[in-house]
Coordinates of C-alpha atoms and ligand atoms in Angstrom, one line a residue:
X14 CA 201.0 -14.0 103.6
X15 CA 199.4 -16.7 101.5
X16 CA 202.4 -19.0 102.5
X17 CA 202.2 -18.6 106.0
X18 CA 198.0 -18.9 106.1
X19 CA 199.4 -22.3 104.3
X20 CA 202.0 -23.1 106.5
X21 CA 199.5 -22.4 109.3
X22 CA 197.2 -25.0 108.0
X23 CA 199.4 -27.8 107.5
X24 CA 200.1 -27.7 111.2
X25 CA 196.3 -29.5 111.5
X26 CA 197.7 -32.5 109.7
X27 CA 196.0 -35.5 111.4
X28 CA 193.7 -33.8 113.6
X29 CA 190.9 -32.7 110.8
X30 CA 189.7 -35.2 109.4
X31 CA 186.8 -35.3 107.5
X32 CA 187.0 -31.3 107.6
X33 CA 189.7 -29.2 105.5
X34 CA 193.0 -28.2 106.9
X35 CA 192.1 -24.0 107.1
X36 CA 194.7 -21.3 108.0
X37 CA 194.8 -17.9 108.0
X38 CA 196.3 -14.6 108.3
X39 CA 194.8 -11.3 109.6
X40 CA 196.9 -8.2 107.8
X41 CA 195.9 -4.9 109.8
X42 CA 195.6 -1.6 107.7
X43 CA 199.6 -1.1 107.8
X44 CA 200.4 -4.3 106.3
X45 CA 201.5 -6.0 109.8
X46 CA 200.2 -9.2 110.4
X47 CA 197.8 -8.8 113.4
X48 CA 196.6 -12.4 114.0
X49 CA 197.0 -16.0 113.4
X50 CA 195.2 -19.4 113.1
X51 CA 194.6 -22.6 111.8
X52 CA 192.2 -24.7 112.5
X53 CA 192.2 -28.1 114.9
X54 CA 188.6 -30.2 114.6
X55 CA 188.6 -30.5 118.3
X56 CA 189.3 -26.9 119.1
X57 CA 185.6 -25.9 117.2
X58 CA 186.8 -22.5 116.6
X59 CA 188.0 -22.0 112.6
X60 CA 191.0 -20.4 111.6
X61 CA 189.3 -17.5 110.4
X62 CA 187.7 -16.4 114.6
X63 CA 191.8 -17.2 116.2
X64 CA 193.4 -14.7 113.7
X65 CA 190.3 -12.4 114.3
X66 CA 190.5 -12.9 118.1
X67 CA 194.1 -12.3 117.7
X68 CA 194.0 -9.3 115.7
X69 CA 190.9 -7.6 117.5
X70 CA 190.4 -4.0 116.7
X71 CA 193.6 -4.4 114.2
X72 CA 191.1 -6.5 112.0
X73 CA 189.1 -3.0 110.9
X74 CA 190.2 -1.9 107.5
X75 CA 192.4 -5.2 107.1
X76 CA 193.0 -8.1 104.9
X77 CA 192.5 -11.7 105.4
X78 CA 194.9 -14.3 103.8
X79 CA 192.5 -17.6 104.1
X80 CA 194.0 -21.0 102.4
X81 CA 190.3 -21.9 101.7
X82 CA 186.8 -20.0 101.0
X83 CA 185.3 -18.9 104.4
X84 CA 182.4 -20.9 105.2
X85 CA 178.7 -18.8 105.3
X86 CA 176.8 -22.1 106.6
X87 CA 175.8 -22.6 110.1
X88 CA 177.6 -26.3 111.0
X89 CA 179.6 -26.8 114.5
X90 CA 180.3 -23.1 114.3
X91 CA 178.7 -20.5 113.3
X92 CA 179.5 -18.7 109.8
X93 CA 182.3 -17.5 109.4
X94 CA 182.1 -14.7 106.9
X95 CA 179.7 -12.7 109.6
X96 CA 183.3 -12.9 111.8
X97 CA 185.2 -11.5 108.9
X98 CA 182.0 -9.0 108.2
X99 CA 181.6 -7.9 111.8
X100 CA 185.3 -7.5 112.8
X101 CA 185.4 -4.4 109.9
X102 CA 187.6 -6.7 107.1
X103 CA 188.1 -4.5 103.8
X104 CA 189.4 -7.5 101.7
X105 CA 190.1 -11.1 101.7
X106 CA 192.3 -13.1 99.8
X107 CA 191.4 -16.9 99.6
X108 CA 193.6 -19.2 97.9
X109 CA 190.9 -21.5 96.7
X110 CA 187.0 -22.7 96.5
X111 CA 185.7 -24.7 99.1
X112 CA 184.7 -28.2 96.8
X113 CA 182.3 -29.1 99.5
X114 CA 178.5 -28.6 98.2
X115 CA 177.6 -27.0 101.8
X116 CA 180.1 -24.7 101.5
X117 CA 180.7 -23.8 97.6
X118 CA 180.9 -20.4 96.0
X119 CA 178.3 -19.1 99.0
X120 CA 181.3 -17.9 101.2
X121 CA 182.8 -16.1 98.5
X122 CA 179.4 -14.1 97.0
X123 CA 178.5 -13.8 100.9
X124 CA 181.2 -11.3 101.2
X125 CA 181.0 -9.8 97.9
X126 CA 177.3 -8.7 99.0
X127 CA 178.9 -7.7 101.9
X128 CA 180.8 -5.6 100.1
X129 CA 184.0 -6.6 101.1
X130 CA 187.2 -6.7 98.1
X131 CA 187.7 -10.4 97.2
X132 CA 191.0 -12.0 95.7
X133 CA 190.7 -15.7 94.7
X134 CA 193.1 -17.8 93.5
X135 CA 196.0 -16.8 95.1
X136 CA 198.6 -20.2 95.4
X137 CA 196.4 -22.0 94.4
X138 CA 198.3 -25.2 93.6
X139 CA 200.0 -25.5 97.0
X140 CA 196.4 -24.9 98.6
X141 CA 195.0 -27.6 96.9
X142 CA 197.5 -30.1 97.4
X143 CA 197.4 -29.4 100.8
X144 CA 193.9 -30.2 100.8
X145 CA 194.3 -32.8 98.1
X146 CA 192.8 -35.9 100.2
X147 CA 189.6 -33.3 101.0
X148 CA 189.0 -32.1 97.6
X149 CA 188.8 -35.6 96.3
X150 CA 186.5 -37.0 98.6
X151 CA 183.8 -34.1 98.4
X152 CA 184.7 -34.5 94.6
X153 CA 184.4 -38.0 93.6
X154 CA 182.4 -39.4 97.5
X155 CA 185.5 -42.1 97.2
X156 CA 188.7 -41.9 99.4
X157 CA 191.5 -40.4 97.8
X158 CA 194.0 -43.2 97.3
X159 CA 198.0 -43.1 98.0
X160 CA 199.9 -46.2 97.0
X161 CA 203.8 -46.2 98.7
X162 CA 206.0 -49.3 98.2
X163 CA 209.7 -50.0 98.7
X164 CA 211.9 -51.8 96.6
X165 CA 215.4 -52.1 95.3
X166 CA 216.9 -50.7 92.2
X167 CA 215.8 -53.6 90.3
X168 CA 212.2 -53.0 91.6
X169 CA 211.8 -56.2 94.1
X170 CA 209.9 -55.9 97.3
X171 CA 211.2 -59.3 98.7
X172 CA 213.2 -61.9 97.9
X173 CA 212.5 -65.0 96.5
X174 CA 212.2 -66.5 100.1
X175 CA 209.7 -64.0 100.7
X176 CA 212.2 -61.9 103.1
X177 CA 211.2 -58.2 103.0
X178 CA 213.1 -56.5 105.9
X179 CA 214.7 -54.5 105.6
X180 CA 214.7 -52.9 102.3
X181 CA 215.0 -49.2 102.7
X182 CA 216.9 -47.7 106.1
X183 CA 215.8 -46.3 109.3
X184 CA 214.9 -42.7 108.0
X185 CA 213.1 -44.2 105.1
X186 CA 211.3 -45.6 107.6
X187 CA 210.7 -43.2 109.9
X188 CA 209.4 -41.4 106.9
X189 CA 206.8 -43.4 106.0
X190 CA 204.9 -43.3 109.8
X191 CA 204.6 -39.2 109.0
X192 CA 203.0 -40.1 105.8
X193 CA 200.9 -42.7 107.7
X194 CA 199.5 -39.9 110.1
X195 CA 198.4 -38.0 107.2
X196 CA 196.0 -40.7 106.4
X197 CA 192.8 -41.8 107.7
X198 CA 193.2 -45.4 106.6
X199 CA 195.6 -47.9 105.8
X200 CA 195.3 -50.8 103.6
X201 CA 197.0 -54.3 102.5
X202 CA 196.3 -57.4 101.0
X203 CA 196.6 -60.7 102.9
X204 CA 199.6 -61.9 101.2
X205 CA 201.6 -58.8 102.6
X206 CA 199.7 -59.6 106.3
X207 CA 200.6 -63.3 106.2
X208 CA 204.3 -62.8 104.7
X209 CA 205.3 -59.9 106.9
X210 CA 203.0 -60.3 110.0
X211 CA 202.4 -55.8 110.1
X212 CA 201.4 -53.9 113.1
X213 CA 200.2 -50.8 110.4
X214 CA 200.1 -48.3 113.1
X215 CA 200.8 -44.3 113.2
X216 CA 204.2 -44.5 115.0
X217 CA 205.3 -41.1 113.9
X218 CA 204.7 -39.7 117.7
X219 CA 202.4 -36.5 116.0
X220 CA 198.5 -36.1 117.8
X221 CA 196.1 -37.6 115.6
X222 CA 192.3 -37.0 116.2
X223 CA 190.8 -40.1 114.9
X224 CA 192.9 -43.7 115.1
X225 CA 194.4 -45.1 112.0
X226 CA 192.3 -47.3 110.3
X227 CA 193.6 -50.2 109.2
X228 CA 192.2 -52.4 106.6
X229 CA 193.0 -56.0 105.3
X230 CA 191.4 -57.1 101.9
X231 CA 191.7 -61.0 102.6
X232 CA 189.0 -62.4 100.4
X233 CA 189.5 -66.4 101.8
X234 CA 189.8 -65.0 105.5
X235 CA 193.3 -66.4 106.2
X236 CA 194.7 -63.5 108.5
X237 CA 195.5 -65.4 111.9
X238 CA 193.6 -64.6 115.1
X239 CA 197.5 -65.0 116.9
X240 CA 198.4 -62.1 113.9
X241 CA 199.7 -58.6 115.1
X242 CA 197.0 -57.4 113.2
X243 CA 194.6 -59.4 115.0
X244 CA 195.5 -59.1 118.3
X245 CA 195.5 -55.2 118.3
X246 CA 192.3 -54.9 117.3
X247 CA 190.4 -53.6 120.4
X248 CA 193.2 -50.7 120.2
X249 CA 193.3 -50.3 116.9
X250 CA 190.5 -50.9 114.8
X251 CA 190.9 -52.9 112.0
X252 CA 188.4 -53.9 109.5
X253 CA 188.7 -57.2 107.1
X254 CA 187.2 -57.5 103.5
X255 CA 186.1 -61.2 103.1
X256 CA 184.0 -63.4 101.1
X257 CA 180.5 -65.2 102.2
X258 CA 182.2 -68.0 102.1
X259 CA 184.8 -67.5 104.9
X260 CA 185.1 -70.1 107.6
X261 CA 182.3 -69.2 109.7
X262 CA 184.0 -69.8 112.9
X263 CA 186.9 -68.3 111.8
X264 CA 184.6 -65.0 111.6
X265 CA 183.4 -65.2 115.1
X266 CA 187.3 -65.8 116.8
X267 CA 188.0 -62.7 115.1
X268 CA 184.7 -60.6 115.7
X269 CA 185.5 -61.5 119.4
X270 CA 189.0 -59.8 119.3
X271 CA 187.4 -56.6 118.0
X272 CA 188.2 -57.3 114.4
X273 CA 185.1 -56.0 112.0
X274 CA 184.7 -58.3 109.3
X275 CA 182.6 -57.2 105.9
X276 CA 181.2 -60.3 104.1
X277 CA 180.0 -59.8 100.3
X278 CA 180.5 -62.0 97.7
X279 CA 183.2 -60.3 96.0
X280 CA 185.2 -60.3 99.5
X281 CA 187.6 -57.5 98.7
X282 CA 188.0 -57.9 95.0
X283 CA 185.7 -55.5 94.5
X284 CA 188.1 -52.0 95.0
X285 CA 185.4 -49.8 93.8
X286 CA 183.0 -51.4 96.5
X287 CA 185.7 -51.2 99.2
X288 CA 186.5 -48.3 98.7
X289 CA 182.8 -47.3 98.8
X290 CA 182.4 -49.1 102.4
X291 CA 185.3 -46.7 103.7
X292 CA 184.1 -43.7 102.6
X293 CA 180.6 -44.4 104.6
X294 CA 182.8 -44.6 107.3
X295 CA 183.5 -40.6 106.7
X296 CA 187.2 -42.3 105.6
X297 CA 188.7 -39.6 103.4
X298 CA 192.0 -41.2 102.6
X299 CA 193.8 -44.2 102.4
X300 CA 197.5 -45.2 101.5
X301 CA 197.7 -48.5 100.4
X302 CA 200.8 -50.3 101.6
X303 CA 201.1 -53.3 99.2
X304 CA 201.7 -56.3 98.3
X305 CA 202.1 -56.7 94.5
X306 CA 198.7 -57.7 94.0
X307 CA 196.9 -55.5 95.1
X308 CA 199.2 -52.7 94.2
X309 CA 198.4 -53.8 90.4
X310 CA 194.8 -54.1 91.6
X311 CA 194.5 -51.0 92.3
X312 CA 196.4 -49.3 89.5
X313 CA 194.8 -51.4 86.8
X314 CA 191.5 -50.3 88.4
X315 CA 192.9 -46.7 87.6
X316 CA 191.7 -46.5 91.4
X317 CA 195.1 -44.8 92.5
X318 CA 195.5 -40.8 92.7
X319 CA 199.2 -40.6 93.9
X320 CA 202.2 -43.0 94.1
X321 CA 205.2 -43.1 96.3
X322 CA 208.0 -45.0 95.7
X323 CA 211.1 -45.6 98.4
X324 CA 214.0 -46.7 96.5
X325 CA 216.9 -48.4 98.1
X326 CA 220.4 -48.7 96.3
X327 CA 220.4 -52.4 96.4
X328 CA 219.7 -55.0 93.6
X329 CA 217.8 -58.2 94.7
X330 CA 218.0 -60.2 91.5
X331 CA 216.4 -63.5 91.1
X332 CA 213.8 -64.4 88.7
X333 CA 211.3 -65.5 91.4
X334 CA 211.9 -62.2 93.8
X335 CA 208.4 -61.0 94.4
X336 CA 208.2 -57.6 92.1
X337 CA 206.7 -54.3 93.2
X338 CA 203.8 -54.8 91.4
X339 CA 201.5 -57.1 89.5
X340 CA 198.7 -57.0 88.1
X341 CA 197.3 -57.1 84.4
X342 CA 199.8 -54.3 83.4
X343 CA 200.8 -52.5 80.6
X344 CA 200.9 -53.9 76.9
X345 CA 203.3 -51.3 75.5
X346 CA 205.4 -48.9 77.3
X347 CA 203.0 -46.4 75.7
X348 CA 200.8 -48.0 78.0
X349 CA 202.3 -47.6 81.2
X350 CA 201.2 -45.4 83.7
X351 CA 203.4 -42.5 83.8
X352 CA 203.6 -39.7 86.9
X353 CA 203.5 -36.2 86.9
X354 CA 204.2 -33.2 89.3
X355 CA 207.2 -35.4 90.4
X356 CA 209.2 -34.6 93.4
X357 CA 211.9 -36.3 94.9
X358 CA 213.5 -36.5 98.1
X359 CA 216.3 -38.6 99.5
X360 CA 216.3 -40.2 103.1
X361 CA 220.1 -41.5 104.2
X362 CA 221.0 -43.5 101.4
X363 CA 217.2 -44.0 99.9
X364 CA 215.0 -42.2 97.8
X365 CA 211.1 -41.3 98.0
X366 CA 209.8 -40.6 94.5
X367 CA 206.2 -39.5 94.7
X368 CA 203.8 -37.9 91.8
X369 CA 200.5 -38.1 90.7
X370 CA 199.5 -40.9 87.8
X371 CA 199.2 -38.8 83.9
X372 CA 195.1 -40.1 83.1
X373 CA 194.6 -40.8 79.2
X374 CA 192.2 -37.8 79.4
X375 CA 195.1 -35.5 80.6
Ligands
LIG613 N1 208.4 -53.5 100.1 C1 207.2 -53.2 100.2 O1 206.8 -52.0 100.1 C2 206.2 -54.2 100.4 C3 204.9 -53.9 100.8 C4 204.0 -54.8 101.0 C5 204.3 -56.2 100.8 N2 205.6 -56.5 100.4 C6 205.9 -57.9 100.1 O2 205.0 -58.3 99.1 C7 204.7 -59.7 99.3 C8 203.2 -59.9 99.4 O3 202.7 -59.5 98.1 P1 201.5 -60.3 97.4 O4 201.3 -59.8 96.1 O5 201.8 -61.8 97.6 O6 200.3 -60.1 98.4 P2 199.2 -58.9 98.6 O7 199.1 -58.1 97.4 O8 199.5 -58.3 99.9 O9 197.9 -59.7 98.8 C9 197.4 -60.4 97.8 C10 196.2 -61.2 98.3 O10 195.2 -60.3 98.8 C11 194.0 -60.9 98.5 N3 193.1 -60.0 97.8 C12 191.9 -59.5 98.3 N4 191.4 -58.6 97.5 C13 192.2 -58.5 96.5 C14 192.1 -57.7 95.3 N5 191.1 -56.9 95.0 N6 193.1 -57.9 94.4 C15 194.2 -58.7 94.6 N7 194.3 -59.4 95.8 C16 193.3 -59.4 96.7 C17 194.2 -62.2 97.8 O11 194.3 -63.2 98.7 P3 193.1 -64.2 98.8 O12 193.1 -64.9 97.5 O13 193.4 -65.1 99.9 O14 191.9 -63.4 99.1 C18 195.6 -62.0 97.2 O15 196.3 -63.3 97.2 C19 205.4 -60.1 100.6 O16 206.5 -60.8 100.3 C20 205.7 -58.8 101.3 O17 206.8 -58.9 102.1 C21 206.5 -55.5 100.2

């Protein structure tokens, strides 16, 4: 029943944002499943009031299967532990604690005062992965931080012209636009813009409730106006880091396509401070698309929470071929950042290796 209040609550993906992807399952007194839901931020109601309304009178004496501790605060809806109360619910089973300081621990001793049976911790790994970009956010107030890249087998990203496309197939490809409409942003640094020209939309044809944000770190300002990136802005908001010092009029061409530009001195090389700026944008997550640079930015910054690699069986050679990433990197191999929780999956011919970097304190 836990699976399926999961598998309920994955079908939200892209249309929660900043709230938690919720399902949940309504189990009347027989052990039959009386009612469904999961929650969409548009639709208001939670997941918790569809699989009551579902259920009606077959919620008395019954169990709810929630992914994520019932909320007892009044926000855009009201509470929804008094649903479970009210509807007559003998026990609920909740997969994990709601990390959010609104929300935390008061669902849960809410019931118990109710006097309802409660069951915590029930799958909770899969529940928290689902809810991984969530739980880092209300955790650490930063965006949680994906890094994909593709390369060969010898770990290139281009050649050493600079040519990038294609590396990894179609379905590779199509791939990475469903792991872009899991994000709220998107981000690259100017090389990749000015060597590959990017569009860095949501193309995976799945509703999404908020646009993709895309963001350039591009510390000299030298992103083009006639850019793809640029000339989408009105439909797709973009945001540019930069320094003071840009080229002032350069600044305004691109304010007057739509483009927001965010001038500090650091202009971008600041990651901490970036990713500071998206999260006061309510930005909960961001996969960072490359290049090299900022790739090994990020990971010497420790600032990455989970990597994906797409690997294509082709060898690029040449000394010059721009690697995956750059950086400060490690001294020893002892050094190196290794991944954990690993899963792999194959696409055609390529590969998607994804896991979650081993910290020092681990
Ligand atoms: N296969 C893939 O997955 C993939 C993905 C992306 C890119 N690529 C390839 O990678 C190449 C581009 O990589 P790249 O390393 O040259 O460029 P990059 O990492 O995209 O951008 C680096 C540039 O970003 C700016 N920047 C701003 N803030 C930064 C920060 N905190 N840290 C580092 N840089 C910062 C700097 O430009 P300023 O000094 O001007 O500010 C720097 O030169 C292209 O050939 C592209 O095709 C491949």
């Amino acid at each position: 029943m836990m699976r399926r209040a999961i598998e309920l609550a994955a079908r939200g993906t892209g249309q929660v944002s900043p709230s938690p992807l919720v399902g949940c399952v309504i189990v009347d007194a027989s052990g039959e499943i009386a009612g469904e839901g999961f929650y969409l931020y548009e639709g208001l109601k939670h997941a918790e009031t569809l699989a009551l309304e579902e259920a009606a009178g077959r919620a008395r004496s019954g169990t709810a299967y929630v992914s994520l501790e019932p909320h007892a605060h009044h926000g855009r809806t009201p509470p929804c532990t008094d649903a479970l109360i009210e509807a007559g619910i003998k026990r609920v089973v909740a997969a994990i604690e709601d990390p959010n300081p609104k929300v935390s621990g008061r669902g849960f001793a809410h019931l118990s005062r109710a006097g309802l049976e409660l069951q915590t911790g029930l799958l909770e790994k899969e529940a928290s992965r689902l809810n991984e970009k969530y739980i880092h956010f209300m955790r650490e107030g930063l965006p949680f931080v994906h890094l994909k890249l593709a390369a060969s087998l010898d770990g290139r990203t281009a050649t050493r012209t600079g040519d990038s496309r294609w590396i990894t197939g179609e379905a590779a490809r199509r791939r990475v636009h469903e792991l872009r409409h899991e994000y709220d942003a998107i981000l690259v640094g100017a090389g990749t813009a000015l060597a590959d020209d990017p569009l860095l939309t949501d193309r995976s044809g799945l509703k999404r409730r908020r646009p993709l944000v895309r963001v350039l770190l591009d510390e000299a300002l030298r992103v083009l106006p006639a850019s793809q990136l640029a000339r989408t802005a009105r439909e797709f908001p973009l945001i540019v880091f930069a320094s003071k010092r840009a080229d002032k009029e350069k600044v305004k061409s691109l304010e007057s396509a739509g483009v927001e530009i965010v001038q500090d001195e650091e202009g971008g090389r600041n990651l901490q401070a970036v990713l500071e700026a998206l999260a006061k944008r309510s930005l909960q997550s961001v996969l960072v698309e490359g290049g090299a640079n900022i790739a090994g930015a990020f990971i010497d910054r420790g600032l990455v929470n989970k990597i994906t690699f797409f690997i294509a069986p082709m060898i690029i050679g040449g000394r010059d071929a721009t690697p995956a990433v750059t950086g400060t990197g490690a001294e020893k191999i002892a050094d190196a950042l290794r991944l954990k929780d690993v899963e792999t999956r194959s696409h055609s011919l390529d590969f998607e290796i994804t896991g979650y970097p081993e910290r020092a304190e681990e």
